[in-house]
Amino acid sequence: MSERQSPPRRSPEYVWLITGTLTALAVVFSVLLAVRHPGWSDHWLAALLALPFFIVLGIGLRYVQIRRHGVALGLLEIPLVIGFYFAPAVLVVMVSATAMLIKQFRLNRKPPPDKLAFNVARAAAAAATAGIVLEILPPINGTGPMTWIVLGVAVTVHTLVTLFAVAAVMAAVQGLQAGVETIRVGWVALLAAEVCIVIGLVFTIALDTTWWAAVLLFVLAAVLTLAYRSYSDFLRQHHTLAELYELANAVVESGQDVTLIDSLLVRARALMQSEYATIRLPASGRYPEVLLTSKIEAQGLLDFSPTPAALTERATAGRRSVAVGSQIATDQDLLPVVREAKVKDCIVVPLRSGQAVIGTLEMVNRLGDLKHFTTSDVQVVETIAAHAAAAVENSRLVERLRYDAYHDRLTALPNRRRVIDALTEAVKIRTGGEVVAVILFDVDGLRDVNESMGHDAGDKLLAEVAGRLGKIAGPGALVGRIGGDEFVVTLRAESTEETVRLATEMREQLRGPMAVGTLTLDVDTAAGVAVQPDHGDDPDALLRRAELAANAAKALPYGVQLFHPALESRAVRRLGLAADLRRALDSGQLEVHFQPKVTIQDRHLIGVECLARWQHPAHGEVSPEDFVAVAEHTGQLHRLTEVVLTAGLRHCQEWADAGRPLSIAVNLSARTLLDPRFPDQVHELLKQYRVPPHQVTFEISEPNMLGEIERALPTLYRLRDLGVRLSVDDFGTGASSLSYLRQLPVHEVKIDDSFVQGMATDSGDLAIVRAVIGLSREFGLTVVAEGIESELTFDLLAELGCEIGQGYFFSRPLPVERLNTWLSAQTEPEETPTGEVRRLRAVG
C-alpha cells in the first residue's frame, strides 16, 4: 500500500519569532497606555478582584477542532468589556497576561516554554491592541449606544488579534494552508465573541447603575456558564452519535478489507479527534498480519503504530480495554511507559469475535490544547471497536465463502467454476502457433479405496494426487479439481501433438506408489485431452469433451485419449431419450414423489417438496439430472415443470380438503424463469386448484442462476407479487451467493446437502452452515437444511437455530399413496394458535 508522510514540522524558532513580535507589540502599546493614564496604578485593587474572573472564564473554554488544533469558544470577552469600561486599559492588559500565565500552569505543571510564552504574549498583545483602539476612538461617556460601539469595536479587535496570532503560528509551523484554514473557520470564534460582548455590555450597564448588581450578575454569569457548558456538551454528544452512525454506515458499505480499514480508521480518528488511529490484526491462518495507521494530515494509511507494545499486550491478554492518560484512572502503572514513548494518552480496545480476540483498535494523543481522553471516550472507542470487529469478521466470512465457491475444500485447488472462468479468459487470446490445452485426469480405483479403507483414506489419496499434479504441471499451468476423482490441467502448448505428449508424461509421473496411512498404493489415472481451437472455443464444451476422452482412455492400455467426434455418440442416445421423455409426459408415465419438510424446533410437518421420477421401460430408472438436462436441451422443460406443479397443486388441494393442509415446493430452472409467460400460468393454476399463493414455494438452484440473474429478475418479481414464496436452492455451491441474496426477491435459503451431511464430522462444513444461518437471519430469510440423515445433524441444526429441515432422517421422497400412509402412521394432529398442524410422533 502506498503511503505519504505528513508534511514536516518547521523549527520552533518560527514560533519564537512570532512570540517576540507579539511581546514587543504588547510592551510598546502598554507603555503608551500607561503614559496616557498616569494614575492607573491606583486601581490595583479592582485589578486584583477582576483576576479570578479572567481566570475562571478563560479556563472554561470549549474547542471546535481544526486539524491538529482547536478554535477557542469562551466567555473571556465578558470581563474584557467590563474591565475596559471601569479600569485603565493597561491594567486590563496586565490582568489578561497574568490570567493566561496562571491558566497555562494550571493546565500543565510544566508547559512547553514556546507554548507558554506565545500564549502569554498573545493575550497581552491582544488586550494592549484593544486598549490602543479605545484611545483612538471617541472617549467613553456613560453607557449609551456610542459606548456600546466603542467597547464592541475594541473587544472585537482583541478577538481578531488573537485569531490572526494563532493563524500566524499555524502557518509558520505547519504551512500556509494550515494558517489559511484557521482563519477560514475563525468566524465561529468571532460570532461567539460578539454574543459575549453583548452580554458584557448588559453587565456593564447594570454595574454602572449599582454595584449591588454584581451579586445578581454573578448568579446570572454562573447560570450562563453552566448553560453554555451543558449546551456545548450536548452538541458534542450529538456530534459523536451522528459520527458513530455515519461510521457504522461506512463500515457496512465497505466490502473489501482495505476499503473497510481505510474508511474505519479515517472516520474513527476524526470522531475521537486523535492524532493516530491504528488497527492491528495478527496473522491468522491464511490471513496475513495487518498493521495500518491513520495519522492526522497524512494522506493514505501508514504501516506503523505509536502505541507502546505493553498496552497492546495487556489489552489482548486481558481481553479488555486499556486506557492510559492524565484524565483516566485505570492502568496508571503504564503511565511511565506511555510517557517514555512520548505519547500523551492512549486507548487500546480489543476486537472480539465471540470469546477470541482478533486484533486491537488503538487511539493515540487526543488533539487540542485542553483535550485529553476520558473514561467516556473509552466507551465510544469500544463502540467503534464492536463495529470494526463485526465488519472484519463479516469481510473475512465473505472472503471465505467466495474462496470456497471457487476452490475445492479437500485439495484447495480451483474447482470447476474457477477452471471454466480461467478457460473463458484463455480462449479469448489467440496466439499463432499455440493451442489452449485441457487435460483431464480421472483417478482410477478411488471407489475401491473408499469402500475398503474408508473415505478418509480416499481423501488422503486425492490430496496426494493434487500435490503431485501441482508439482508436475509447472508454474504456467492451472491445476483444478472438477469432480470427485477428476482433476484438470489447463495450459498453452505448441500443438495438439505436444499436448498429447505432455499428457502422457504427466500421467507417467503421476503413476507410482502413493502412501495412504500405513499402506502404499499404486494409483493409475486415465487422461483425456481436448484443445482449442481444434475441439471448440466454448470452455464448457472443452471440459465436456476432455471428460468424454478420459472415459474412453480407461479402456486403453496407455491411458491417454485425444478427443474425437465419435466420442459424442452418446448425444444420439440423449436424442432418443428426449423422444421417450415427450411420450412419458404426454402419457402420464412421469411420477411426482413428495419429500416432507419439517420444522426443526417443534417437529411440525409444514409441507413437501415435489420431485419428478421417471421409470423408463427399457433403461429402468432415469436419474432426474439426466432427464432434466434432456428437457432443457430439447425445449420440454416448460412441460415438465407444468406436470410437476400441477400434480403438486392437485394434491395440495386434496390435503387441504382432508384437513391436512401442506405447502408444496417446486424446483425451477433458470430457463423457466426466462419465460415471461410462466407467472401467468402459475396464476391460472393457483385459481384453478384454489390454493393460496403463500402455500407454494419455488426453489431456484443458485449455480444455475449464474449469468442469468439480470434476465430472470422480472419474472422473479412477478412471482413474488403473486404471493408465492421464492427460495435459493443449493445455497453455498455457487460463486456469488451473498451478492445474489441482496439482489433476488427471495424469502428462503436452502443450504446445500453437501454442507449439511458433512457438518457433524467436518468443522469446515459446520462453520459454513453456521455462517449461512447467521447471514440469512441478517437478511430476514427463512433457512431450510436439506440432506439431514442423522440425529446428530438434526440436533446441531436445532442448536444453530435452523428453522426447517428435510432428508432421509425424516423420510425419503414418496409417491402420494405412500406419503398419505406415512402421514397417518408418523404424524398426529396438534392444536397451535394458528390452527391444527401435523406433528411427527418420532423422528428417525
mmCIF file of N, CA and C in Angstrom, residues 708-750:
data_model
loop_
_atom_site.group_PDB
_atom_site.id
_atom_site.type_symbol
_atom_site.label_atom_id
_atom_site.label_comp_id
_atom_site.label_asym_id
_atom_site.label_seq_id
_atom_site.Cartn_x
_atom_site.Cartn_y
_atom_site.Cartn_z
ATOM 1 N N GLU A 708 -27.504 -15.520 -15.485
ATOM 2 C CA GLU A 708 -28.867 -15.288 -15.938
ATOM 3 C C GLU A 708 -29.648 -14.391 -14.986
ATOM 4 N N ILE A 709 -28.995 -13.906 -13.945
ATOM 5 C CA ILE A 709 -29.714 -13.209 -12.876
ATOM 6 C C ILE A 709 -30.448 -11.979 -13.390
ATOM 7 N N GLU A 710 -29.803 -11.175 -14.225
ATOM 8 C CA GLU A 710 -30.434 -9.944 -14.696
ATOM 9 C C GLU A 710 -31.670 -10.244 -15.547
ATOM 10 N N ARG A 711 -31.589 -11.272 -16.385
ATOM 11 C CA ARG A 711 -32.710 -11.599 -17.275
ATOM 12 C C ARG A 711 -33.863 -12.236 -16.505
ATOM 13 N N ALA A 712 -33.546 -12.911 -15.400
ATOM 14 C CA ALA A 712 -34.591 -13.616 -14.652
ATOM 15 C C ALA A 712 -35.297 -12.731 -13.637
ATOM 16 N N LEU A 713 -34.720 -11.594 -13.303
ATOM 17 C CA LEU A 713 -35.291 -10.759 -12.243
ATOM 18 C C LEU A 713 -36.736 -10.335 -12.506
ATOM 19 N N PRO A 714 -37.125 -9.906 -13.711
ATOM 20 C CA PRO A 714 -38.536 -9.512 -13.913
ATOM 21 C C PRO A 714 -39.512 -10.636 -13.576
ATOM 22 N N THR A 715 -39.190 -11.873 -13.993
ATOM 23 C CA THR A 715 -40.070 -12.999 -13.677
ATOM 24 C C THR A 715 -40.130 -13.252 -12.178
ATOM 25 N N LEU A 716 -38.991 -13.155 -11.502
ATOM 26 C CA LEU A 716 -38.959 -13.373 -10.057
ATOM 27 C C LEU A 716 -39.828 -12.348 -9.337
ATOM 28 N N TYR A 717 -39.743 -11.098 -9.744
ATOM 29 C CA TYR A 717 -40.563 -10.077 -9.102
ATOM 30 C C TYR A 717 -42.058 -10.299 -9.381
ATOM 31 N N ARG A 718 -42.401 -10.751 -10.568
ATOM 32 C CA ARG A 718 -43.810 -11.025 -10.860
ATOM 33 C C ARG A 718 -44.316 -12.189 -10.028
ATOM 34 N N LEU A 719 -43.473 -13.192 -9.840
ATOM 35 C CA LEU A 719 -43.880 -14.328 -8.999
ATOM 36 C C LEU A 719 -44.045 -13.883 -7.549
ATOM 37 N N ARG A 720 -43.133 -13.042 -7.088
ATOM 38 C CA ARG A 720 -43.252 -12.552 -5.715
ATOM 39 C C ARG A 720 -44.542 -11.748 -5.548
ATOM 40 N N ASP A 721 -44.883 -10.949 -6.554
ATOM 41 C CA ASP A 721 -46.099 -10.153 -6.471
ATOM 42 C C ASP A 721 -47.355 -11.027 -6.466
ATOM 43 N N LEU A 722 -47.264 -12.227 -7.036
ATOM 44 C CA LEU A 722 -48.404 -13.140 -6.968
ATOM 45 C C LEU A 722 -48.641 -13.625 -5.545
ATOM 46 N N GLY A 723 -47.603 -13.566 -4.698
ATOM 47 C CA GLY A 723 -47.731 -14.026 -3.317
ATOM 48 C C GLY A 723 -47.058 -15.345 -3.043
ATOM 49 N N VAL A 724 -46.471 -15.995 -4.078
ATOM 50 C CA VAL A 724 -45.768 -17.248 -3.837
ATOM 51 C C VAL A 724 -44.427 -16.952 -3.174
ATOM 52 N N ARG A 725 -43.869 -17.951 -2.525
ATOM 53 C CA ARG A 725 -42.577 -17.810 -1.865
ATOM 54 C C ARG A 725 -41.470 -18.249 -2.820
ATOM 55 N N LEU A 726 -40.309 -17.605 -2.672
ATOM 56 C CA LEU A 726 -39.150 -17.913 -3.507
ATOM 57 C C LEU A 726 -37.996 -18.348 -2.619
ATOM 58 N N SER A 727 -37.284 -19.376 -3.071
ATOM 59 C CA SER A 727 -36.195 -19.949 -2.267
ATOM 60 C C SER A 727 -34.954 -20.111 -3.133
ATOM 61 N N VAL A 728 -33.782 -19.846 -2.538
ATOM 62 C CA VAL A 728 -32.499 -20.094 -3.213
ATOM 63 C C VAL A 728 -32.057 -21.501 -2.837
ATOM 64 N N ASP A 729 -32.086 -22.414 -3.823
ATOM 65 C CA ASP A 729 -31.732 -23.808 -3.575
ATOM 66 C C ASP A 729 -30.220 -24.003 -3.745
ATOM 67 N N ASP A 730 -29.677 -25.068 -3.122
ATOM 68 C CA ASP A 730 -28.246 -25.410 -3.219
ATOM 69 C C ASP A 730 -27.372 -24.233 -2.830
ATOM 70 N N PHE A 731 -27.786 -23.480 -1.799
ATOM 71 C CA PHE A 731 -27.038 -22.275 -1.424
ATOM 72 C C PHE A 731 -25.641 -22.658 -0.937
ATOM 73 N N GLY A 732 -24.664 -21.890 -1.385
ATOM 74 C CA GLY A 732 -23.279 -22.110 -0.978
ATOM 75 C C GLY A 732 -22.430 -22.764 -2.039
ATOM 76 N N THR A 733 -23.079 -23.344 -3.095
ATOM 77 C CA THR A 733 -22.312 -24.023 -4.132
ATOM 78 C C THR A 733 -22.034 -23.133 -5.327
ATOM 79 N N GLY A 734 -22.635 -21.941 -5.350
ATOM 80 C CA GLY A 734 -22.416 -21.016 -6.462
ATOM 81 C C GLY A 734 -21.300 -20.060 -6.173
ATOM 82 N N ALA A 735 -21.126 -19.072 -7.060
ATOM 83 C CA ALA A 735 -19.983 -18.164 -6.949
ATOM 84 C C ALA A 735 -20.339 -16.815 -6.389
ATOM 85 N N SER A 736 -21.613 -16.488 -6.324
ATOM 86 C CA SER A 736 -21.957 -15.126 -5.916
ATOM 87 C C SER A 736 -23.121 -15.126 -4.935
ATOM 88 N N SER A 737 -23.112 -16.060 -3.987
ATOM 89 C CA SER A 737 -24.271 -16.235 -3.118
ATOM 90 C C SER A 737 -24.665 -14.958 -2.401
ATOM 91 N N LEU A 738 -23.694 -14.306 -1.771
ATOM 92 C CA LEU A 738 -24.019 -13.168 -0.915
ATOM 93 C C LEU A 738 -24.572 -11.996 -1.717
ATOM 94 N N SER A 739 -23.973 -11.698 -2.860
ATOM 95 C CA SER A 739 -24.487 -10.584 -3.656
ATOM 96 C C SER A 739 -25.886 -10.892 -4.187
ATOM 97 N N TYR A 740 -26.167 -12.161 -4.522
ATOM 98 C CA TYR A 740 -27.483 -12.502 -5.027
ATOM 99 C C TYR A 740 -28.548 -12.398 -3.939
ATOM 100 N N LEU A 741 -28.182 -12.690 -2.684
ATOM 101 C CA LEU A 741 -29.176 -12.584 -1.618
ATOM 102 C C LEU A 741 -29.739 -11.182 -1.529
ATOM 103 N N ARG A 742 -28.930 -10.169 -1.796
ATOM 104 C CA ARG A 742 -29.405 -8.791 -1.738
ATOM 105 C C ARG A 742 -30.173 -8.421 -3.000
ATOM 106 N N GLN A 743 -29.891 -9.120 -4.099
ATOM 107 C CA GLN A 743 -30.499 -8.739 -5.365
ATOM 108 C C GLN A 743 -31.795 -9.493 -5.642
ATOM 109 N N LEU A 744 -31.861 -10.765 -5.236
ATOM 110 C CA LEU A 744 -33.032 -11.567 -5.538
ATOM 111 C C LEU A 744 -34.150 -11.301 -4.526
ATOM 112 N N PRO A 745 -35.405 -11.250 -4.977
ATOM 113 C CA PRO A 745 -36.545 -11.037 -4.057
ATOM 114 C C PRO A 745 -36.978 -12.354 -3.420
ATOM 115 N N VAL A 746 -36.104 -13.000 -2.653
ATOM 116 C CA VAL A 746 -36.381 -14.327 -2.115
ATOM 117 C C VAL A 746 -36.804 -14.238 -0.660
ATOM 118 N N HIS A 747 -37.472 -15.312 -0.198
ATOM 119 C CA HIS A 747 -37.926 -15.404 1.185
ATOM 120 C C HIS A 747 -37.154 -16.460 1.966
ATOM 121 N N GLU A 748 -36.414 -17.314 1.271
ATOM 122 C CA GLU A 748 -35.892 -18.512 1.908
ATOM 123 C C GLU A 748 -34.541 -18.875 1.308
ATOM 124 N N VAL A 749 -33.679 -19.475 2.134
ATOM 125 C CA VAL A 749 -32.386 -20.002 1.696
ATOM 126 C C VAL A 749 -32.341 -21.473 2.048
ATOM 127 N N LYS A 750 -31.949 -22.305 1.084
ATOM 128 C CA LYS A 750 -31.871 -23.751 1.296
ATOM 129 C C LYS A 750 -30.408 -24.159 1.220
#
